[in-house]
Short mmCIF file of C-alpha atoms in Angstrom, two decimals:
data_model
loop_
_atom_site.label_atom_id
_atom_site.label_comp_id
_atom_site.label_asym_id
_atom_site.label_seq_id
_atom_site.Cartn_x
_atom_site.Cartn_y
_atom_site.Cartn_z
CA UNK A 1 -12.53 18.90 -17.79
CA UNK A 2 -9.04 17.63 -18.91
CA UNK A 3 -8.33 14.22 -20.28
CA UNK A 4 -6.30 13.51 -17.18
CA UNK A 5 -8.85 14.55 -14.88
CA UNK A 6 -11.67 12.67 -16.95
CA UNK A 7 -9.84 9.46 -16.46
CA UNK A 8 -9.22 10.12 -12.86
CA UNK A 9 -12.88 9.75 -12.57
CA UNK A 10 -12.38 6.14 -12.67
CA UNK A 11 -10.65 6.33 -9.13
CA UNK A 12 -12.40 5.77 -6.23
CA UNK A 13 -11.30 7.38 -2.97
CA UNK A 14 -12.56 6.79 0.74
CA UNK A 15 -11.73 9.66 3.01
CA UNK A 16 -12.04 8.48 6.64
CA UNK A 17 -11.67 11.20 9.65
CA UNK A 18 -13.71 12.08 12.73
CA UNK A 19 -12.80 15.92 12.01
CA UNK A 20 -15.66 17.17 9.59
CA UNK A 21 -13.41 20.24 8.74
CA UNK A 22 -10.84 17.90 7.26
CA UNK A 23 -13.26 15.71 5.57
CA UNK A 24 -14.66 18.67 3.89
CA UNK A 25 -11.27 20.11 2.89
CA UNK A 26 -10.06 16.64 1.48
CA UNK A 27 -13.38 15.74 -0.26
CA UNK A 28 -13.32 19.35 -1.91
CA UNK A 29 -9.93 18.98 -3.11
CA UNK A 30 -10.33 15.33 -4.41
CA UNK A 31 -13.34 15.97 -6.32
CA UNK A 32 -11.86 19.22 -7.90
CA UNK A 33 -9.11 16.54 -9.18
CA UNK A 34 -11.80 14.65 -10.55
CA UNK A 35 -12.01 11.64 -8.04
CA UNK A 36 -14.88 9.83 -7.05
CA UNK A 37 -15.21 10.45 -3.09
CA UNK A 38 -17.02 8.96 -0.36
CA UNK A 39 -16.57 9.78 3.34
CA UNK A 40 -16.75 7.98 6.85
CA UNK A 41 -16.40 9.56 10.38
CA UNK A 42 -14.67 6.68 11.76
CA UNK A 43 -13.17 3.06 11.54
CA UNK A 44 -16.26 0.97 11.89
CA UNK A 45 -17.97 3.06 9.21
CA UNK A 46 -15.10 2.94 7.15
CA UNK A 47 -14.95 -0.83 6.78
CA UNK A 48 -18.68 -0.84 6.23
CA UNK A 49 -18.60 1.76 3.35
CA UNK A 50 -15.66 0.17 1.75
CA UNK A 51 -17.40 -3.15 1.39
CA UNK A 52 -20.01 -1.49 -0.67
CA UNK A 53 -17.93 1.09 -2.50
CA UNK A 54 -14.81 -0.70 -3.24
CA UNK A 55 -12.42 2.15 -3.23
CA UNK A 56 -8.97 2.20 -4.92
CA UNK A 57 -7.46 4.35 -2.28
CA UNK A 58 -8.44 4.99 1.43
CA UNK A 59 -7.28 7.98 3.29
CA UNK A 60 -7.50 6.95 6.92
CA UNK A 61 -6.96 8.73 10.18
CA UNK A 62 -5.53 6.85 13.11
CA UNK A 63 -7.19 8.53 15.99
CA UNK A 64 -10.92 7.89 16.04
CA UNK A 65 -14.05 7.02 17.92
CA UNK A 66 -15.50 3.31 17.68
CA UNK A 67 -12.68 2.02 15.71
CA UNK A 68 -9.14 3.70 15.43
CA UNK A 69 -7.47 3.69 11.85
CA UNK A 70 -4.98 0.89 12.49
CA UNK A 71 -7.75 -1.72 13.58
CA UNK A 72 -9.67 -0.44 10.54
CA UNK A 73 -6.72 -0.97 8.20
CA UNK A 74 -6.21 -4.36 9.34
CA UNK A 75 -9.83 -5.40 8.75
CA UNK A 76 -9.71 -3.41 5.30
CA UNK A 77 -6.69 -5.86 4.35
CA UNK A 78 -8.87 -8.83 5.24
CA UNK A 79 -11.33 -8.01 2.55
CA UNK A 80 -10.33 -9.83 -0.60
CA UNK A 81 -11.79 -7.54 -2.96
CA UNK A 82 -9.55 -4.62 -1.36
CA UNK A 83 -6.28 -6.36 -1.03
CA UNK A 84 -4.72 -4.24 -3.81
CA UNK A 85 -6.49 -0.91 -2.46
CA UNK A 86 -4.22 1.93 -1.42
CA UNK A 87 -4.28 2.78 2.25
CA UNK A 88 -2.56 6.29 3.03
CA UNK A 89 -2.74 7.01 6.76
CA UNK A 90 -3.28 10.54 7.69
CA UNK A 91 -2.36 11.51 11.43
CA UNK A 92 -1.26 14.14 13.81
CA UNK A 93 1.02 11.42 15.35
CA UNK A 94 4.54 11.43 14.31
CA UNK A 95 5.87 8.77 16.96
CA UNK A 96 7.84 6.01 15.29
CA UNK A 97 6.00 3.19 16.82
CA UNK A 98 2.67 4.72 15.14
CA UNK A 99 4.09 4.43 11.74
CA UNK A 100 5.54 1.03 12.15
CA UNK A 101 2.00 -0.01 13.33
CA UNK A 102 0.49 1.31 10.16
CA UNK A 103 2.77 -0.34 7.90
CA UNK A 104 2.52 -3.73 9.90
CA UNK A 105 -1.19 -3.68 8.94
CA UNK A 106 -0.39 -2.77 5.05
CA UNK A 107 -0.15 0.85 4.79
CA UNK A 108 1.08 2.20 1.47
CA UNK A 109 2.13 5.75 2.62
CA UNK A 110 2.06 7.69 6.01
CA UNK A 111 1.25 11.43 6.11
CA UNK A 112 1.40 13.45 9.43
CA UNK A 113 -0.84 16.46 9.86
CA UNK A 114 -1.42 19.41 9.44
CA UNK A 115 -2.40 18.43 5.77
CA UNK A 116 -1.14 20.44 2.89
CA UNK A 117 -3.74 19.73 0.16
CA UNK A 118 -1.75 20.35 -3.05
CA UNK A 119 1.15 18.18 -1.50
CA UNK A 120 -1.40 15.46 -0.71
CA UNK A 121 -2.98 15.51 -4.28
CA UNK A 122 0.54 15.48 -6.07
CA UNK A 123 1.03 12.32 -3.74
CA UNK A 124 -2.03 10.57 -4.62
CA UNK A 125 -1.80 11.63 -8.38
CA UNK A 126 1.81 10.07 -8.36
CA UNK A 127 0.22 6.63 -6.79
CA UNK A 128 -2.02 6.34 -9.69
CA UNK A 129 0.57 7.49 -12.36
CA UNK A 130 2.86 4.86 -11.27
CA UNK A 131 0.04 2.38 -11.43
CA UNK A 132 -0.82 3.25 -14.95
CA UNK A 133 2.74 3.31 -16.05
CA UNK A 134 3.51 -0.21 -14.74
CA UNK A 135 4.75 -2.13 -18.28
CA UNK A 136 3.48 -5.42 -19.27
CA UNK A 137 0.98 -6.31 -16.69
CA UNK A 138 0.83 -10.02 -17.90
CA UNK A 139 4.51 -10.66 -16.59
CA UNK A 140 4.94 -14.08 -14.49
CA UNK A 141 7.61 -15.29 -12.50
CA UNK A 142 7.80 -18.91 -11.31
CA UNK A 143 10.22 -20.47 -9.09
CA UNK A 144 10.02 -23.87 -7.88
CA UNK A 145 6.41 -24.18 -6.52
CA UNK A 146 5.85 -20.32 -6.33
CA UNK A 147 4.14 -18.55 -9.04
CA UNK A 148 3.89 -14.70 -9.05
CA UNK A 149 1.57 -13.30 -11.89
CA UNK A 150 1.00 -9.59 -12.36
CA UNK A 151 -1.99 -10.19 -14.80
CA UNK A 152 -4.48 -10.31 -11.73
CA UNK A 153 -1.94 -9.81 -8.84
CA UNK A 154 -1.96 -13.30 -7.69
CA UNK A 155 0.51 -15.62 -6.12
CA UNK A 156 0.14 -19.28 -5.81
CA UNK A 157 2.39 -21.84 -4.03
CA UNK A 158 1.64 -25.26 -5.03
CA UNK A 159 -2.05 -25.59 -4.80
CA UNK A 160 -2.29 -22.67 -2.25
CA UNK A 161 -3.28 -19.16 -3.11
CA UNK A 162 -1.17 -16.63 -1.10
CA UNK A 163 -3.22 -13.35 -0.61
CA UNK A 164 -0.80 -10.23 -0.56
CA UNK A 165 -1.64 -6.55 -0.14
CA UNK A 166 -0.46 -4.19 -3.06
CA UNK A 167 3.01 -3.20 -1.48
CA UNK A 168 3.90 -6.69 -0.35
CA UNK A 169 2.98 -8.25 -3.89
CA UNK A 170 5.12 -5.43 -5.50
CA UNK A 171 8.24 -6.10 -3.40
CA UNK A 172 7.96 -9.61 -4.03
CA UNK A 173 7.51 -9.39 -7.78
CA UNK A 174 10.28 -6.88 -8.05
CA UNK A 175 12.80 -8.95 -6.14
CA UNK A 176 11.71 -12.12 -7.94
CA UNK A 177 12.32 -10.41 -11.35
CA UNK A 178 15.87 -10.15 -10.48
CA UNK A 179 16.75 -13.43 -8.83
CA UNK A 180 20.18 -13.64 -6.81
CA UNK A 181 20.67 -9.86 -7.13
CA UNK A 182 20.87 -8.01 -3.78
CA UNK A 183 19.02 -4.80 -3.45
CA UNK A 184 19.49 -2.55 -0.27
CA UNK A 185 16.82 -0.81 1.56
CA UNK A 186 17.19 2.44 -0.26
CA UNK A 187 16.82 0.89 -3.48
CA UNK A 188 13.79 -1.05 -2.59
CA UNK A 189 12.06 2.30 -0.93
CA UNK A 190 12.81 4.08 -4.23
CA UNK A 191 11.56 1.34 -6.39
CA UNK A 192 8.48 0.32 -4.69
CA UNK A 193 7.46 3.36 -2.68
CA UNK A 194 8.87 6.03 -5.05
CA UNK A 195 10.81 9.07 -4.48
CA UNK A 196 8.09 11.24 -3.67
CA UNK A 197 6.82 9.17 -0.77
CA UNK A 198 8.84 9.39 2.48
CA UNK A 199 8.68 6.19 4.72
CA UNK A 200 11.39 4.71 6.99
CA UNK A 201 13.90 2.08 5.91
CA UNK A 202 12.47 -0.14 8.65
CA UNK A 203 9.34 -0.42 6.31
CA UNK A 204 11.17 -2.57 4.02
CA UNK A 205 12.09 -4.96 7.01
CA UNK A 206 8.52 -5.27 8.16
CA UNK A 207 7.23 -6.22 4.72
CA UNK A 208 10.06 -8.83 4.09
CA UNK A 209 8.89 -10.44 7.36
CA UNK A 210 5.45 -10.54 6.27
CA UNK A 211 6.44 -12.06 3.05
CA UNK A 212 8.25 -14.65 4.66
CA UNK A 213 5.42 -15.55 7.08
CA UNK A 214 3.33 -16.16 3.95
CA UNK A 215 5.57 -17.61 1.53
CA UNK A 216 8.42 -19.45 3.97
CA UNK A 217 11.99 -18.29 4.74
CA UNK A 218 13.83 -19.85 1.95
CA UNK A 219 12.92 -17.56 -0.89
CA UNK A 220 14.21 -14.16 0.50
CA UNK A 221 17.58 -14.13 1.95
CA UNK A 222 19.09 -11.51 4.22
CA UNK A 223 22.72 -10.36 3.57
CA UNK A 224 23.82 -8.51 6.90
CA UNK A 225 24.64 -5.03 6.25
CA UNK A 226 23.98 -5.27 2.71
CA UNK A 227 20.06 -5.98 1.69
CA UNK A 228 17.81 -8.59 0.61
CA UNK A 229 18.06 -11.06 -2.27
CA UNK A 230 15.32 -13.48 -3.87
CA UNK A 231 17.10 -16.73 -4.57
CA UNK A 232 16.10 -18.97 -7.34
CA UNK A 233 17.15 -22.03 -5.51
CA UNK A 234 15.42 -22.24 -2.31
CA UNK A 235 16.30 -24.78 0.17
#
């Protein structure tokens, strides 16, 4: 086994789908790449398994019995130990509202079926490569009472701890690193989600709205028709 694949053995992936053929296909290809894989047949079992397995990535179907993927994703994001876990939705549904619902609960990617294993493996490998290549994870940004630290992916506001899923944290940290600079949606999609992952521009709006709900309205400003800016002089 190559050094790259040996390092991937540290990465734990949970596959959740009620179609046993899809589960078998994904498990085979992921284990072939060197990942540690667990599976679950529905959303309820996925949440239970995730609590014990602590996956770094969850491949999550939407239409499932007992508990659908959207609700499972929401519950997974409420588990503090899993707030930095990647969630990739796999679904036969291509409607925009389903995709928006997925990102509302903290999805990192949204992939429509039928699944192409090689393309999916490439996207998963790219996610982990970007994670490994992040420079200087001890960086910290502080503006007024807001402290954003990459060391432990933590955000504090005064004496309050603010819990953010991975993509919300990365978006906030990226904007805060360049205060008073305006970024359009396309730039933010490229920087946070990457060129190899297709998501709607509206996804940025969803994440900005959720950040404002958690840290207040004053830190991130909207320039209509242009984009978003983090201000170092919140009102």
